[in-house]
Every structure is written in C-alpha cells, then in structure tokens.
Amino acid sequence: MATRLQFENNCEVGVFSKLTNAYCLVAIGGSESFYSIFETELADVIPVVKTSIGGTRIIGRLCAGNKNGLLLPHNTTDQELQHLRNSLPDSVVVQRIEERLSALGNVIACNDHVALAHTDLDRETEELIADVLGVEVFRQTIAGNILVGSYCALSNRGGLVHPHTSIEDLDELSTLLQIPLVAGTVNRGSEVIAAGMTVNDWTAFCGSDTTATELSVIESVFKLREAQPSAIVDEMRKSLIDSYV
Amino acid sequence: MDEDKGMFNVQQTIGTVLCCRCGIRMQPNAANMCVRCLRSEVDITEGLQKHVVISHCPECDCYLQPPKTWLKAQWESKELLTFCVKRLKNLNKVRLIHAEFVWTEPHSKRIKVRVTIQKEVLNGAVLEQAYVVEYVQQDHMCESCSRVAANPDQWVASVQLRQHVSHRRTFFYLEQLILKHDAAVKAIKIKQMDQGIDFFFGNRSHAVKFLEFLGSVVPTKSRDDKQLVSHDVKSSNYNYKYTFSVQISPVCREDLICLPQRLSSSLGNIGPLVVCTKVTNSIALLDPFTLRHCHLDSDQYWRHGFKSLLTSRQLVEYIVLDIEIPSPPMEAKIGGVRYLLADAQVARVSDFGRNDNIFFVRTHLGHLLNPGDHALGYDLYAANSNDSELEKYKNLVLPEVVLIKKSYEEARLRKRGKPRKYKLKHLEMEVDDRARVDEEKERSDYEQFQRDIEENPELRFNLSLYRNKEYQEESEAGSMADDAAAPLEELLADLVLLDESDEEEDEGMRE
C-alpha cells in the first residue's frame, strides 16, 4: 500500500527517510507527524528509528542499506553510529565507510540481492558493498545520469526509473536486476524518483504531490496491492528453512 | 565517428510514460505531463493584453500610432498586422511565433488577430499557445483631414502668373501645355485674373514643382515670399502661407523687337530690328534681313528686359505683287524651318486698287510667298513708334514693311462658321469677378490662338488635340485640300472626348 505524506511541508520524503525490509530510518523533524505516519504503518513489523547522519536530516540520501546491512558515510558521528548499532536488529551490519562520494544514497541503489553503483565508485567501496549488503554490484547509468541512487527506486519485486530511460536501457537494467522495471515519475512529474519516494517489499511512501496516476503505477510495479507484511516475512522464513540440511 | 573507433552504439528508443495527471501514454518531456494537462495547468497568456483600442481616421483610412503618427494601412493588410502587433504591450516577455487576422465584418469596427506565442514553463518545458486579441476601432479624424474639412479652400502656397501684354495667347498656350503635362493636378484652385492666372496649392513643394515646370516652358522671372499664419509656442512650429510671383516675358511670337544697343553688339551686331520666332524657356530671335538668328536665355532676357516694338495686334495685311529671289539664293534652316531671303514688292490691301503705294522690301519668307499671296506684316512706314531704344540708334534706316507670315484669310473665309476638326480641352478656372473681362476680345484672342496652332506644326507639337465628334466631313473637295488646317492624321484618333470624362488615351502627336 502506498501512502502519501509530507516532511515539514516538503514532498521529498525519500530524502528524509530510508525504508528497507528490516528497518526504517526517519529524520528528526520539527513535528512528530512524519514519524508517526511511519510508525502507524510499520511499528509492529520493523523498527522505526529516528536519527540524523553527520548532524543533517537528509539521511535518505546519505546512507544506503538493505535488510542485510547499512552503509554510512565518513562524516557520521560516533554517537550516531552507536545509536544506530543499538537501535537496529543484530542481523543488520552497520558499517561506516571512507568514500569520496559521501552521499551514498545518491550513488548506490540496492535491494536485497543486487545493487547499482555510480561509475566512479572506489574499488574498495564496491567490495564493501558486496560484503556488507550481500549483493551483486553493477556499475551503471540510468538515462545517462550517473547518480543511480537518485533516479531509481528498487525493491525486491520491482523498480521505478527515470522517465527518460530508453527501452533498450530498461531491458538491460531489467535483465541485470532480474525485476520488472517501469519508467515513470513521482510527485507530479518529478524525475528524481528516489528522492520523492521510499519503498520496500510491502509498502511505499510517496510525497503528497504524487498524482493518482503515479500512485497506481507505483503500486502496480512494486506489487503493493496484495502485499501484506506478514506474507513477506513468512516467505522469508520459508526460504530460510529451505536451506536446512 | 564512433563506428570508426569500433564502438558499438546502441540504438536508443524513447519509451512512453504515463502523464502524471491524466494517465495517458505519452513521450516523456520536461514536465512529464501531457500537453493538455500542461495547458490546463499553466496559462502562458496570463497578463497579456487581449483587448486594445485603436484610432482610425475614416477620411484617409489611417491608424493612429501615438503620440502623433498616422499610418496608412488597408483593411487586413500586412502593414495593419504589423501595426496591431506593435500595439500589444508585454509581448517581449514571450516569443511571438505567428499572427494572422480572423475575419470580422468590416463595419463592426472590430479587428481580431490570432497570435501564437511560446513561453517556457515549469522545468524547461516550452509551451505554445494561440489566443485571439480583439481591437476596437474608434473613429477619430486625423489632423490633416480635420484641417481640410474645416476650411476646404485653405491653401498653403500660391503661384501668381502674370504677363503684362494686352492679349491672352500665351495663357491659352500654357493652358494646353499644363493639361498635357498634368502640371496642375495638385492645385486646389485655379483662378483667372487680369493679365494672368493664380494657382493655389496645399503644399509648398507642389508649388515649387509647378514653378519649375513653368520655368522650363516659358522664360520667367520669379520671387517668393511667405506670410506667418500661426505659431505654436510649445513645439516651435510655424505655419506659413507661401506666395510665388512669376512674371512671363512680354515678348511673344511674331513680335517685332528693337534690341537695345548693348545687347545687339553682344550678340554679334545682329540688326537692331529682329522678329521673335519662338518662345520656350529661351527666346529665339531672327533678323529678317540677314537671316541671322540667336537665342536668349531667360536670365539674359531679364537682364535687359526689353519690350516689343510692335505686337501681332498691329499686323497689317499686304498683298504680294512680285517676288524676286536673288542669286545666289541665301537661305537658312533655323529650328527646322527653311527661310529664303527674297526681294518682294508688296502693297497694303487697303491701298490696293486705290492708290499706287508699293513698297520694295526684303523678306525672309521667300520660300512661302508667291505673287498674288496675302501676307501679314508690320507697317513701319505708317507706324509711330515711341520706343526709347529705337531713338538711341543714330544711323538706323528703318525698313518700311517687315513681313511676318503668310495669310490664309481667303481660305478661312470659305470655312467660316463650320466647326473645326479638332477640339481642345480646358482647365477649370474660376473667373475673378473683380477682373474686367472683355468677352469679345477674349473670343477673338482665342480664335487667333486656334488659327496659330492650325498653321504652325511646331506649335502643335507640345499640345494634345482631340477629335471633334461634331465635325462632319464635307463633300466639298476644296475644304479637304486645305493645307492650313491640321491634317486628320495628326489628331488623336481613338479618342472619345466627353467633357466630363477623365479617361482618355493620349497618343501624343507624331510629326
């Protein structure tokens, strides 16, 4: 189910929050309404953590993570790092990395299995991503833009990319990521997808400017209509048990 | 060039996205909204003028461009379109692509223009929109039309033409010339005065043009003056009335002139008695006894300003008794006309048969005259001239007679009363009430003028003659063999002359 909300009258919710299958990070705002909406949706399923990164509120664009881990930029303070380590479940590896391109949310787009990286990313960072997040990393561009983390939003079930992406690019990315992709917009025609929304396998949060058309596209590509959180978690459990000896 | 380097370039096909508002499939653009949604969102014509008032002068079909310029433009013309677009303010903020007229009823006083503009909206998307501007046309007379309407007779410049002689032959001739060259088209009014004609114009430059035309056809002396009518203090505009006073030389064709001594010696001692043969913008003089000729420029003439000794009113009829051409024959061709010196025995018609007064004279008309012919000449024997120039010559022997031209009086007697083959047009002139106009004299002058043009082909050259429909072909062979009249071929043939028609074909005279 997709929800529409605003952070302090700004529709770019993907900037102020980070949503994964295992946890949710929320920025500290003037009013509690932003946090409370997330909590209403997610409280009984996954932890919702209020935090800042490097003293800033733009946490969604500074960190990159999935259910396996969380990567933080070099300017994260020790207190924030400790706070996150404490609040998040033990299965999530929290790691601070030294990387020149410190807005990790803009340079890395990932789901639980595969990640797209900025073409100029360091070798070590790429290895760290593969290690910490447990994903396969591909250097890519989206519609000619190197900030892959900004122009696409991925979940395990689908992805939404920049509207100017050509059909060949779309096919290539879809093959790489092994998920259905669609080119579309969010927040009334904004092309910066990841800044305008944040998504996981069963829910999505979009800016309140998002039109009904955009919302229906989001719901259909991320397969949110019939999604229930418990179903996902059960499925995960099933797949875990699968590896029983 | 990428292919040369061996790089593989993937063909990029743009996919389709859904319009974020209405959900229809479209190509992605900068706003990511379909054109209709974008247009309904943003109105680029906001703040632009849709309704303008323009002033139009119904008399001269001009439109006012404030503050003061009046532009002449036809209904739905290019100039009008440019003018209408210029009157729209704020159009520099958007880009104008196209403008065209939408048809409106002409007397509805509304002009509609469809203007297409382009403007950038949202994040870089350029939107094109067409909208209609309505112009209300208000009628307002422009200053020049209102000035004309207030006082239609008001003139700005006048040319006063005068010739101080007792006849009006020059003015008849000038009238025909002016008609032929359309020199007085711009004249508001033409008035006939005593010893002259006044022309009134609405513009100083028209008057100057007419003045120059006059200077090229007759020898003139002119001066001009101006009178202040009104004065606008704020804009320093002065309105004047200009007057040009033109004097034509009193010397006419066929006049006998006694040249002043100084002029005679400067012209090569041409005999003091000369006959004027032709007057255009220079005066052609011919010495009838030596067949020497000269030309006097307008300036040269006015420097001396001599008058004629005897004019054509004083011509007396003679009958030629004998013509003797001396050998070797002395002949000359002047101005295309042959002259032959001859000795003639003549007698005045009044003397003929009554007494034996015979005069032996030298004449230049030897080529024309035969014994028994009538000729017209000046009777110096009987004349009492009161000329100061003549008295200055100490040792001058005056001839008794100077023959000027051959007389066709007998032939004319036969044709008296019958209408002429040709007709002449007239200028519309107002006759001044104050002038003393002698009707009889006027008519005889005109008759004389007509005879002149019949007899002289070179005089006819500059005029346009029109065929007279009332003229009937006479069965008498005699009248057709008249060599004095203008031959029919010379008349303007395919011409229907109605007094009020203004569309005639003017073929021009061919000699």
Coordinates of C-alpha atoms in Angstrom, one line a residue, chain B residues 2 31 115-116 140 150 176 184 227 340:
Chain B
D2 CA 32.0 6.2 -33.1
A31 CA 7.3 18.5 -17.3
V115 CA -1.5 35.4 -32.1
T116 CA 0.6 32.3 -31.4
H140 CA -11.1 59.8 -35.0
A150 CA -12.6 72.8 -41.6
Q176 CA -2.8 73.4 -73.2
A184 CA -1.6 71.4 -62.2
Q227 CA 3.4 85.1 -44.5
L340 CA 14.7 82.1 -98.0

